[in-house]
XYZ file of C-alpha atoms in Angstrom:
755
model
C 211.026 45.769 94.733
C 212.679 48.716 96.038
C 216.546 49.652 95.457
C 218.979 49.935 98.740
C 215.888 49.365 100.867
C 218.571 48.615 103.648
C 220.090 52.045 103.347
C 216.934 53.827 103.137
C 215.709 52.093 106.501
C 218.788 52.864 108.187
C 218.285 56.992 107.065
C 214.982 56.486 109.000
C 216.296 54.672 111.902
C 218.481 57.579 112.352
C 216.563 60.379 111.803
C 214.244 61.074 114.644
C 217.176 61.205 117.326
C 219.270 63.412 115.184
C 216.268 65.825 114.357
C 215.536 65.761 117.875
C 218.933 66.723 118.752
C 219.203 69.559 116.008
C 215.642 71.052 117.211
C 217.032 71.157 121.085
C 220.631 73.195 119.547
C 218.538 75.374 117.545
C 216.367 76.128 120.111
C 213.230 76.462 117.645
C 210.755 74.146 115.051
C 212.484 72.925 112.058
C 211.704 73.541 108.540
C 211.749 70.217 106.319
C 214.765 71.429 104.842
C 217.018 71.498 108.141
C 215.522 68.196 109.371
C 217.171 66.740 106.217
C 220.389 68.818 106.510
C 220.710 67.973 110.163
C 219.854 64.221 109.334
C 222.527 63.742 107.220
C 225.377 65.547 108.994
C 229.029 64.031 108.316
C 229.666 63.760 111.912
C 226.296 62.499 112.930
C 224.452 63.789 115.383
C 224.789 67.621 115.550
C 227.011 69.230 117.870
C 226.029 73.100 117.549
C 223.251 74.830 115.420
C 224.594 76.124 111.899
C 224.339 79.596 110.693
C 222.507 79.811 107.214
C 224.875 81.848 104.221
C 227.537 81.661 106.839
C 229.043 78.365 108.006
C 229.885 75.638 105.500
C 229.133 72.226 106.426
C 230.001 68.559 105.794
C 227.323 66.647 104.865
C 226.807 62.624 104.480
C 224.649 62.200 101.161
C 222.495 59.098 100.490
C 223.278 58.229 97.045
C 224.692 59.921 93.920
C 223.343 59.884 90.156
C 224.954 60.745 87.193
C 224.277 60.991 83.481
C 226.220 60.166 80.409
C 227.244 63.308 79.426
C 228.882 64.608 82.850
C 229.632 60.794 84.172
C 232.239 60.079 81.634
C 234.244 62.816 83.468
C 233.429 61.880 86.531
C 234.312 58.469 86.661
C 237.643 59.350 84.482
C 238.216 61.210 87.875
C 237.102 58.281 89.965
C 239.530 56.385 88.547
C 242.198 58.565 89.720
C 240.907 57.904 93.599
C 242.361 54.807 94.044
C 239.170 53.414 95.198
C 238.140 49.517 94.545
C 234.499 50.365 94.814
C 232.073 53.419 95.244
C 230.895 54.164 98.796
C 227.394 55.005 98.392
C 224.807 53.568 96.125
C 225.511 55.239 92.534
C 223.824 55.071 89.050
C 224.540 56.075 85.488
C 221.768 57.174 83.077
C 222.563 57.098 79.316
C 220.113 59.869 78.323
C 221.865 62.930 76.880
C 223.553 61.450 73.951
C 220.875 60.383 71.836
C 219.983 62.894 68.835
C 216.017 63.351 68.279
C 215.947 63.615 64.565
C 214.044 60.702 63.142
C 211.760 58.538 65.414
C 212.613 56.665 68.600
C 213.616 53.446 67.146
C 215.887 54.996 64.504
C 217.803 57.757 66.567
C 218.174 55.345 69.373
C 220.154 52.804 66.905
C 221.762 55.748 65.729
C 223.098 56.595 68.525
C 224.036 53.484 69.913
C 226.637 53.057 66.900
C 227.780 56.606 67.017
C 228.557 56.385 70.637
C 229.225 52.691 71.465
C 232.726 53.339 72.831
C 231.018 56.015 75.313
C 228.556 53.545 76.360
C 230.789 50.505 76.555
C 233.130 52.606 78.699
C 230.343 53.767 81.453
C 229.313 49.977 81.201
C 232.511 48.668 82.028
C 233.301 51.200 84.555
C 230.087 50.836 86.257
C 230.652 47.371 86.272
C 233.966 47.345 87.770
C 233.288 50.337 90.571
C 229.971 48.707 91.627
C 227.472 51.566 89.573
C 224.132 50.813 88.360
C 223.962 51.148 84.954
C 220.973 52.176 83.227
C 221.202 51.605 79.580
C 220.848 54.075 76.744
C 216.540 54.263 76.214
C 216.253 53.593 79.526
C 215.192 57.058 80.383
C 215.997 60.615 81.155
C 218.000 60.493 84.311
C 215.712 62.718 86.938
C 212.294 60.568 85.749
C 214.309 57.334 86.326
C 215.549 58.533 89.843
C 212.044 59.606 91.114
C 210.875 55.792 89.638
C 213.255 53.924 91.403
C 215.470 55.636 94.046
C 214.230 59.113 95.228
C 212.337 58.768 99.067
C 211.285 61.209 101.354
C 213.946 62.750 103.535
C 217.011 61.284 101.499
C 219.767 63.307 100.859
C 221.179 62.882 97.111
C 223.752 64.651 94.831
C 223.740 64.354 91.306
C 226.087 65.446 87.958
C 223.083 67.465 86.719
C 221.500 70.874 87.822
C 218.116 69.283 87.472
C 218.997 66.298 90.102
C 216.588 68.596 92.123
C 213.508 67.087 90.273
C 213.589 64.393 93.251
C 212.585 67.172 95.295
C 208.886 66.029 94.337
C 209.011 62.930 96.495
C 210.422 65.185 99.321
C 214.262 64.441 98.936
C 216.753 67.076 99.066
C 218.673 66.676 96.020
C 221.534 68.749 94.593
C 222.886 69.110 91.272
C 226.647 69.538 91.690
C 229.922 69.162 89.549
C 231.664 65.783 89.117
C 234.470 66.770 91.621
C 232.080 66.559 94.154
C 230.504 63.521 93.048
C 233.629 61.929 93.366
C 234.174 63.160 96.844
C 230.894 61.021 97.972
C 231.658 58.401 95.492
C 234.916 57.927 97.535
C 233.529 57.995 100.913
C 234.350 61.258 102.002
C 232.378 64.327 103.098
C 230.459 66.516 100.807
C 230.782 70.142 101.490
C 228.074 72.757 101.240
C 227.606 76.349 102.691
C 224.334 76.127 105.102
C 221.593 77.283 102.757
C 219.298 80.033 103.534
C 215.281 79.175 103.313
C 212.708 80.521 101.161
C 209.402 79.139 102.107
C 206.389 79.253 99.375
C 202.834 78.904 100.553
C 200.465 77.306 98.222
C 196.894 78.420 98.748
C 193.744 76.939 97.159
C 193.725 74.223 94.140
C 195.057 73.932 90.737
C 192.189 73.523 87.950
C 191.626 73.719 84.336
C 194.374 74.912 82.394
C 196.075 75.642 84.979
C 199.364 73.466 85.970
C 202.195 72.529 88.521
C 204.700 73.979 85.780
C 202.627 77.374 86.127
C 203.465 77.375 89.639
C 207.126 77.403 89.226
C 207.087 79.490 85.851
C 205.141 82.260 88.152
C 207.766 82.004 90.788
C 210.711 82.272 87.959
C 208.746 85.734 87.349
C 209.101 86.873 90.698
C 212.775 85.146 92.246
C 214.492 85.643 88.566
C 217.546 83.320 87.647
C 219.431 84.420 90.713
C 217.158 84.986 93.250
C 217.319 81.805 95.014
C 220.833 81.417 94.716
C 222.355 80.044 97.958
C 218.718 78.758 99.006
C 216.624 75.934 99.581
C 213.089 76.596 98.400
C 210.404 74.553 100.485
C 206.454 74.296 99.513
C 203.801 73.870 101.859
C 199.962 74.421 102.045
C 196.956 73.101 100.999
C 197.801 73.708 97.704
C 200.859 71.648 97.835
C 199.212 68.740 99.461
C 196.245 68.352 96.713
C 199.123 68.312 94.080
C 200.400 64.973 92.401
C 203.747 63.520 93.160
C 205.270 64.303 89.479
C 203.735 67.724 89.606
C 205.624 68.471 92.915
C 208.831 67.119 90.812
C 208.026 69.471 87.872
C 208.201 72.405 90.038
C 211.003 71.122 92.219
C 213.008 70.221 88.766
C 212.873 74.161 87.385
C 214.080 75.625 90.579
C 217.562 75.108 89.385
C 216.382 77.933 87.210
C 215.924 80.791 89.784
C 219.433 79.401 91.073
C 218.196 77.492 94.188
C 220.310 75.203 95.897
C 217.513 72.652 95.688
C 213.678 72.642 96.276
C 211.393 70.071 98.212
C 207.941 69.334 99.452
C 206.964 67.375 102.543
C 205.801 63.666 102.540
C 202.024 63.394 102.323
C 199.611 61.244 100.371
C 200.764 62.003 97.051
C 203.897 60.873 97.774
C 202.605 57.577 99.543
C 200.549 56.827 96.198
C 203.516 57.508 94.069
C 205.938 55.387 95.751
C 203.337 52.586 95.880
C 202.428 52.745 92.107
C 205.969 52.767 91.143
C 206.401 49.252 93.266
C 207.719 50.470 96.397
C 205.640 49.996 99.048
C 208.332 48.854 101.199
C 209.712 52.491 101.044
C 205.837 54.283 101.710
C 205.709 52.168 105.069
C 209.096 52.534 106.213
C 208.492 56.435 105.599
C 204.620 56.509 107.343
C 206.379 55.409 110.115
C 208.661 58.321 110.582
C 205.863 60.697 108.851
C 206.668 63.558 111.388
C 210.260 63.916 110.529
C 209.606 64.031 106.842
C 207.460 67.457 106.866
C 208.108 70.655 109.082
C 207.233 71.128 112.475
C 203.418 72.341 112.399
C 204.638 75.847 113.918
C 206.952 76.381 111.073
C 203.747 76.119 108.235
C 201.458 77.979 110.745
C 203.774 80.885 111.357
C 205.972 80.902 108.152
C 207.384 84.233 108.254
C 209.083 83.322 111.817
C 211.435 80.419 109.875
C 211.946 81.195 106.598
C 214.069 84.125 105.060
C 211.762 84.498 102.647
C 207.992 83.545 102.123
C 206.033 83.799 99.047
C 202.349 83.221 98.755
C 200.631 81.764 95.701
C 196.673 81.190 95.510
C 196.562 78.212 92.801
C 192.758 78.973 92.590
C 193.708 82.545 90.726
C 196.763 80.825 89.163
C 196.841 81.258 85.079
C 199.100 79.628 82.766
C 202.152 80.931 82.056
C 204.547 81.144 78.883
C 208.012 82.257 80.211
C 210.505 83.205 77.469
C 212.301 84.181 74.972
C 216.032 83.554 75.846
C 215.321 83.717 79.474
C 213.151 81.279 81.654
C 212.178 84.053 84.415
C 210.394 86.356 81.659
C 207.123 85.345 82.383
C 204.020 86.229 80.837
C 200.474 84.906 81.912
C 198.874 83.413 78.432
C 196.089 85.988 78.595
C 198.928 88.984 78.022
C 201.403 86.782 75.411
C 199.477 87.962 72.342
C 199.967 92.090 73.242
C 203.550 90.964 74.720
C 204.526 88.992 71.544
C 202.962 92.145 69.172
C 204.677 94.705 71.200
C 208.287 92.892 71.115
C 208.016 91.478 67.568
C 207.970 88.016 68.092
C 206.806 85.794 65.366
C 203.661 84.457 65.992
C 203.725 81.429 64.078
C 204.449 78.666 66.384
C 206.675 76.052 64.403
C 207.689 73.343 66.917
C 205.651 72.053 69.845
C 207.775 70.007 71.829
C 206.672 67.964 74.716
C 208.741 66.292 77.513
C 212.325 66.520 79.235
C 212.747 65.670 82.537
C 210.571 68.537 83.475
C 207.573 67.544 82.515
C 207.345 63.763 81.231
C 205.328 61.571 83.219
C 202.434 59.826 82.723
C 200.558 62.878 84.104
C 201.796 65.113 81.799
C 201.307 62.890 78.775
C 197.602 61.961 79.468
C 196.520 65.531 79.662
C 198.508 66.398 76.468
C 196.812 63.536 75.296
C 193.442 64.358 75.986
C 193.925 67.618 73.711
C 195.350 65.699 70.894
C 192.367 63.202 71.282
C 190.285 66.800 70.927
C 192.204 67.761 67.946
C 191.574 64.475 66.098
C 187.789 64.438 67.016
C 187.279 67.857 66.435
C 189.007 67.900 63.041
C 191.816 70.195 64.194
C 194.935 69.438 62.586
C 197.542 71.235 64.302
C 199.520 74.166 62.871
C 202.678 73.262 64.051
C 205.114 70.011 64.420
C 204.433 67.998 67.818
C 207.100 66.012 69.179
C 207.135 64.054 72.542
C 209.971 62.753 74.417
C 209.047 60.232 77.276
C 210.846 60.341 80.240
C 211.164 56.571 80.614
C 210.738 53.212 79.448
C 208.243 52.480 82.253
C 206.390 55.728 81.153
C 206.462 55.017 77.399
C 205.416 51.457 77.424
C 202.722 52.289 79.564
C 201.687 55.397 77.500
C 201.586 52.516 74.588
C 199.673 50.242 76.018
C 196.933 52.923 77.000
C 196.658 54.281 73.526
C 198.190 57.378 74.044
C 200.659 56.365 71.215
C 197.847 55.942 69.046
C 196.322 59.046 69.583
C 199.630 61.675 69.091
C 199.872 59.577 66.177
C 196.614 60.569 64.853
C 197.723 64.488 64.988
C 200.625 63.640 63.098
C 202.813 63.644 66.221
C 206.754 62.375 66.263
C 207.831 60.223 69.515
C 211.337 60.568 69.698
C 213.219 58.038 72.335
C 213.226 58.186 76.147
C 215.990 60.816 76.295
C 216.492 64.282 76.793
C 216.750 65.029 72.908
C 215.953 68.683 71.956
C 215.931 70.180 75.751
C 219.493 70.080 75.847
C 220.235 70.797 72.020
C 220.136 67.274 70.855
C 218.076 67.805 68.342
C 218.889 67.265 64.393
C 216.168 70.393 63.458
C 215.823 70.515 59.912
C 216.511 73.966 58.379
C 217.977 75.314 61.556
C 221.683 75.930 60.008
C 219.700 78.515 58.058
C 219.160 80.845 61.455
C 215.707 82.133 60.638
C 213.808 83.768 63.046
C 211.335 81.852 64.551
C 209.309 80.825 67.318
C 208.633 77.384 68.950
C 206.981 76.489 72.608
C 208.333 73.620 74.388
C 207.585 72.103 78.173
C 211.302 71.779 79.091
C 213.127 74.116 81.716
C 215.526 76.195 79.852
C 215.410 78.283 76.767
C 218.907 80.121 76.307
C 220.104 81.526 72.710
C 220.683 78.650 70.321
C 219.599 76.099 73.606
C 216.948 73.492 71.461
C 218.375 73.777 67.827
C 221.541 75.683 67.740
C 219.612 78.428 65.776
C 220.528 81.859 67.672
C 217.357 83.305 66.076
C 214.960 80.577 67.576
C 212.827 82.251 70.230
C 211.709 79.301 72.653
C 208.990 79.644 75.390
C 208.546 77.480 78.418
C 204.909 76.405 79.313
C 203.160 73.404 80.830
C 202.879 70.373 78.431
C 199.055 70.822 77.871
C 199.606 74.490 77.202
C 201.953 73.650 74.610
C 199.993 70.960 73.339
C 196.995 73.331 72.543
C 199.270 76.305 71.460
C 200.850 73.859 68.706
C 197.315 72.750 67.333
C 196.308 76.283 67.173
C 200.083 77.327 65.669
C 199.925 80.911 67.164
C 201.836 82.226 69.976
C 198.838 84.824 71.161
C 196.596 81.986 71.132
C 194.908 81.540 74.861
C 193.130 78.637 74.971
C 190.528 79.167 77.960
C 188.935 82.311 75.507
C 190.197 81.875 71.870
C 188.082 79.497 69.195
C 189.784 77.888 66.353
C 188.561 77.057 62.712
C 188.358 73.232 61.939
C 188.874 71.571 58.854
C 185.056 72.460 58.021
C 185.336 75.692 58.670
C 183.525 75.382 61.503
C 184.773 77.371 64.835
C 185.422 75.230 67.974
C 187.008 75.684 71.349
C 189.371 73.068 73.060
C 187.977 71.742 76.127
C 190.161 71.831 79.379
C 192.390 69.216 79.366
C 192.327 65.885 81.496
C 194.679 63.411 82.814
C 195.602 60.792 85.158
C 197.894 61.460 88.272
C 198.699 57.595 87.891
C 197.631 55.121 85.419
C 194.420 53.566 86.407
C 195.631 50.279 85.466
C 198.889 50.952 86.885
C 202.552 50.868 85.445
C 203.740 48.226 83.180
C 207.237 47.407 81.589
C 209.093 44.621 80.049
C 212.544 45.942 79.847
C 213.243 48.736 82.234
C 216.873 49.005 81.001
C 218.942 48.436 84.332
C 222.130 46.580 84.357
C 223.433 45.625 88.002
C 227.028 45.901 88.426
C 229.449 42.846 89.221
C 229.544 41.648 92.659
C 233.271 41.593 92.274
C 234.932 44.318 89.934
C 237.917 43.550 90.454
C 238.566 41.811 87.403
C 236.857 43.806 85.013
C 239.328 45.836 82.697
C 238.420 49.734 81.616
C 239.692 50.127 78.195
C 240.338 53.627 76.855
C 242.342 54.038 73.710
C 245.038 56.627 73.483
C 243.859 57.002 69.963
C 240.058 58.053 70.773
C 238.650 61.092 69.917
C 236.027 60.756 72.448
C 237.782 59.573 75.595
C 240.532 60.958 77.254
C 242.098 59.660 80.439
C 243.107 62.413 82.917
C 246.571 63.442 84.049
C 246.690 65.558 87.520
C 246.668 69.556 87.452
C 249.623 71.290 88.306
C 249.820 72.453 92.069
C 250.306 76.154 92.818
C 253.875 77.395 92.839
C 253.435 79.358 95.661
C 254.051 82.840 94.359
C 251.717 85.891 93.171
C 250.473 85.212 89.447
C 251.875 87.751 87.660
C 251.712 89.236 84.170
C 248.474 87.377 83.702
C 246.542 88.385 80.213
C 242.963 89.355 79.549
C 241.690 86.638 77.893
C 237.646 87.801 77.428
C 235.200 90.169 79.226
C 232.091 88.501 78.789
C 229.338 91.009 78.290
C 225.740 90.165 79.977
C 224.310 86.513 80.433
C 227.164 83.958 80.496
C 226.001 80.776 81.186
C 227.518 77.013 81.341
C 226.177 76.770 77.734
C 227.991 79.835 76.865
C 231.462 78.504 78.374
C 230.904 74.899 77.284
C 228.149 74.204 74.834
C 225.986 71.153 74.618
C 224.612 70.059 71.378
C 227.409 68.293 69.066
C 229.651 68.909 71.296
C 228.450 66.292 73.561
C 230.337 63.996 71.734
C 233.328 65.097 73.363
C 232.484 64.925 77.090
C 234.770 62.192 78.094
C 237.774 63.770 76.290
C 239.130 66.871 77.684
C 241.665 68.221 75.243
C 238.799 67.915 72.452
C 236.007 69.418 74.023
C 238.144 72.380 75.712
C 237.674 73.561 71.743
C 234.268 75.026 72.651
C 235.401 76.992 75.504
C 233.975 80.200 75.658
C 232.502 80.249 72.403
C 229.193 81.193 73.047
C 230.496 84.114 75.299
C 229.581 87.808 73.880
C 233.259 89.937 74.026
C 232.239 93.116 75.560
C 234.822 94.876 73.300
C 233.396 94.144 70.110
C 230.230 92.399 70.673
C 230.837 89.346 68.916
C 231.265 85.831 69.967
C 234.511 83.210 69.800
C 236.367 86.557 68.651
C 238.876 87.783 71.493
C 242.311 89.878 70.919
C 245.655 88.308 71.069
C 247.745 90.318 72.831
C 250.600 88.463 71.311
C 250.085 89.324 68.033
C 247.625 91.940 68.196
C 245.000 89.593 65.944
C 241.739 88.503 66.808
C 241.069 84.929 66.308
C 238.754 82.103 68.445
C 239.064 82.058 72.126
C 240.412 78.410 72.427
C 243.005 79.147 70.019
C 243.822 82.410 71.691
C 244.259 80.708 75.022
C 246.110 77.900 73.581
C 248.713 80.506 72.235
C 248.935 82.187 75.547
C 249.211 78.459 77.034
C 252.000 77.889 74.591
C 253.729 80.764 76.102
C 253.582 80.136 79.396
C 251.171 83.140 80.156
C 248.558 82.962 82.784
C 244.995 84.491 81.753
C 242.504 85.845 83.372
C 238.396 85.706 82.157
C 236.241 88.412 83.378
C 232.258 88.214 83.602
C 229.284 89.877 85.076
C 226.143 88.996 86.861
C 225.483 85.318 87.801
C 228.209 83.933 85.984
C 227.808 80.030 85.309
C 224.118 80.108 85.687
C 222.650 76.827 84.022
C 223.615 73.402 83.892
C 225.803 71.740 86.261
C 228.750 71.047 83.938
C 232.041 70.719 85.037
C 233.710 70.973 81.844
C 233.059 74.848 81.997
C 235.704 74.842 84.894
C 237.683 72.027 83.805
C 237.948 73.293 80.379
C 239.601 76.738 81.163
C 241.672 75.327 84.145
C 243.166 72.803 81.353
C 244.013 75.465 78.812
C 245.838 77.799 81.586
C 243.129 80.091 82.607
C 243.986 81.072 86.348
C 241.363 83.471 87.244
C 237.592 83.685 87.035
C 237.007 87.435 88.069
C 233.007 88.438 88.161
C 230.411 90.844 89.379
C 228.491 87.096 91.092
C 228.799 83.511 90.390
C 226.054 80.485 90.294
C 226.190 78.249 92.860
C 227.327 75.212 90.984
C 230.113 76.762 88.466
C 231.634 78.619 91.811
C 232.560 75.482 93.396
C 233.284 73.829 90.238
C 236.021 76.442 89.608
C 237.249 75.676 93.436
C 237.302 71.975 93.125
C 239.292 72.238 89.685
C 241.952 74.471 91.514
C 241.090 77.668 90.059
C 240.569 81.205 91.331
C 236.969 82.407 91.403
C 236.883 85.692 92.374
C 234.544 88.653 92.699
C 234.765 92.277 92.334
C 234.452 93.943 95.887
C 233.092 97.065 93.678
C 230.946 95.954 90.825
C 231.620 99.198 89.037
C 235.576 98.238 88.617
C 234.402 96.004 86.084
C 234.001 98.732 83.766
C 237.731 99.496 84.545
C 239.080 96.364 82.667
C 240.183 97.104 79.037
C 241.098 95.082 76.321
C 244.932 94.933 76.377
C 245.115 94.707 80.242
C 247.653 92.787 82.286
C 247.067 91.402 85.575
C 249.385 90.828 88.714
C 248.536 89.776 92.410
C 249.628 91.579 94.991
C 248.803 89.487 97.817
C 247.924 85.953 96.761
C 250.766 84.603 99.021
C 248.601 85.387 101.874
C 245.529 83.768 100.827
C 243.053 83.088 103.575
C 239.228 82.722 104.390
C 237.847 85.807 104.724
C 240.969 88.030 103.177
C 240.098 90.183 100.048
C 242.813 89.727 97.329
C 244.424 92.665 95.688
C 244.974 92.804 92.114
C 247.085 95.799 89.922
C 245.417 96.008 86.770
C 248.300 97.665 84.032
C 246.801 98.803 80.912
C 248.410 99.374 77.651
C 248.680 102.903 78.050
C 250.870 102.714 81.160
C 248.273 103.565 83.695
C 247.344 101.199 86.386
C 243.947 100.538 88.319
C 244.076 98.317 91.974
C 241.413 96.031 92.054
C 240.020 94.761 95.338
C 238.169 91.292 94.873
C 236.510 88.820 97.475
C 236.135 84.882 97.382
C 234.503 82.500 99.535
C 237.570 80.136 99.832
C 237.598 78.338 103.242
C 240.603 76.707 104.557
C 239.847 73.691 103.015
C 239.125 75.067 99.562
C 242.471 77.223 99.647
C 244.046 73.897 99.900
C 242.294 72.606 96.683
C 244.234 75.411 94.941
C 247.234 74.912 96.557
C 247.292 70.897 95.556
C 245.912 71.999 92.275
C 242.691 70.187 92.676
C 240.349 68.867 95.138
C 240.901 65.399 93.246
C 244.765 65.631 93.649
C 243.886 65.913 97.821
C 241.780 62.798 97.276
C 244.331 60.765 94.997
C 247.417 61.970 97.592
C 245.262 60.346 100.542
C 244.449 56.857 98.387
C 248.227 56.446 97.746
C 249.470 57.785 101.708
């Protein structure tokens, strides 16, 4: 039985009239993305057409999803909103706090013990406010959402950048910070700048060693990590229709790696099959009734150049398997070129680990295709040269895998099956020997491969590939191995080749599970008490941020000028720091410790202008805060790339940083800064980044005149007495300026709740 079926039926009931009205106003055929956007306007039926990349628009998402690491701060904020119950269907999923070390049972038991306080908090707060709760071990949020909640034509937001995974079922699913989720949970509109549209036409059909993952790996190489910023990517064509639903989800999932707002596919038979296989036939039946509204108008796909801002065409019949990395997910290399590239760049050819799973690739299809290679390895007497690990996406997938014999197959090649959780993909991996920081190579089917991301070792070179390619490379133990052409020597000294992987789109005998791990909330949660100890090191109730005093910011000191790539992993690391995600003071001790200081090329080493000495970034910032001195962070392009974690905005806000001034922002991070009442500004002239010196002081000239579309002027005083005047741009509208004035968006919500 489908969750929230009446809500889904209501969406479909409203959709035809809303889409027809939008088409009339816009005056041309509509893409799927436009149909879903216009069908979810806060105002209901459209009253005017919206301009892409210009108009801020209020939307009414259908649901919200939160994972345990981000849910803590989101729900701590929601408790301030003064609402008795969430306004839209909402779920919490415990998948980030389970560290991979030994095996599934051992690691899950340890996580339940070590993080019991956090799990108990999330369970009780979910119970109180009408939120569905998925227990530790139930699975990775995005796989569980795909299996239970995603539906064609819907709109959802989630406090994780890979919420976009649900685009595999034809949704517009968008990653946000916790404050955005609080808006929607509180019954308020959610604001988004109307996106640009990128159309990707898929011709031909995947076969052999090529997988859906290779589509997005190639797209990442084309668009780069910022090429999708401010855009929705819509896939279409015969190649799209021939692809499985979970394959589509894989492609949408990694759209986050090119900065896209989200990605999606039109409703088709593969989605219908998946809905019915996951026990949601009523959703498929309802979608069938409005099927023409759940894909683009025919004219759009016939003449895509007329309706998309950019069109990319990929012939799947000619597509080769890709391996992307190291250190960035957009460094795309066809497997036939990898040996040459590895030798040229001195990348270690020996592979130490092959890791399969993550929210990107943990479906039954993924596991079955990898399993076919593991079975071959056993039959052909090939002992894997690298260690193999697997993180199933959900208990539904894991249980079905075990029933169908895949666990035993992986066991024959010495693979370790970890818990149904994120694990190494987000740095929750206690890898033996990682502390030695030796230079080494790993391959994985995850989505991100930033420095230190998987194991904390800055010298681990991580390459992203499909689960089947990762399995083959782990068997070979060689980064230069091409399974399409190369032979291996087995234990009998004979030359053998791996056959092409095979698998099943869906389990032939259907999915099965004994306990999926779901806990329904109380009908009436008013008597449920949520306890947070004042002595806790894991959880801390929030105090409101101070509102703006109405004056120009003056005398602000430079905290750090970040050099090069500065992702949310650099600003607020995950891994061991996940334990403090519910305690703002404690987790603020990781603020910007991964960012490279442009003046000494070191991490976590900045000058304290009060003492002239170098110290850690958090220590220096705490010293400025204690002295009542505002500070500025300066950054490069695509600042805040990566995870949606709002801690990367809340920590600087909490410690007294007033301004983040960069060449350009990643979308989610810029919004998170705005929501927390900070100034997120960009250089009007990017070359002015080079004017910033280590001992600079910043004085705003015209902040009192803060207004939409009006640049802000900053006088930068250097320690030699000279000054430079810098013009900065911003994207704040009237409402967002209101957040800044009030101190945060939450302050406004709380005030409205008390009114």
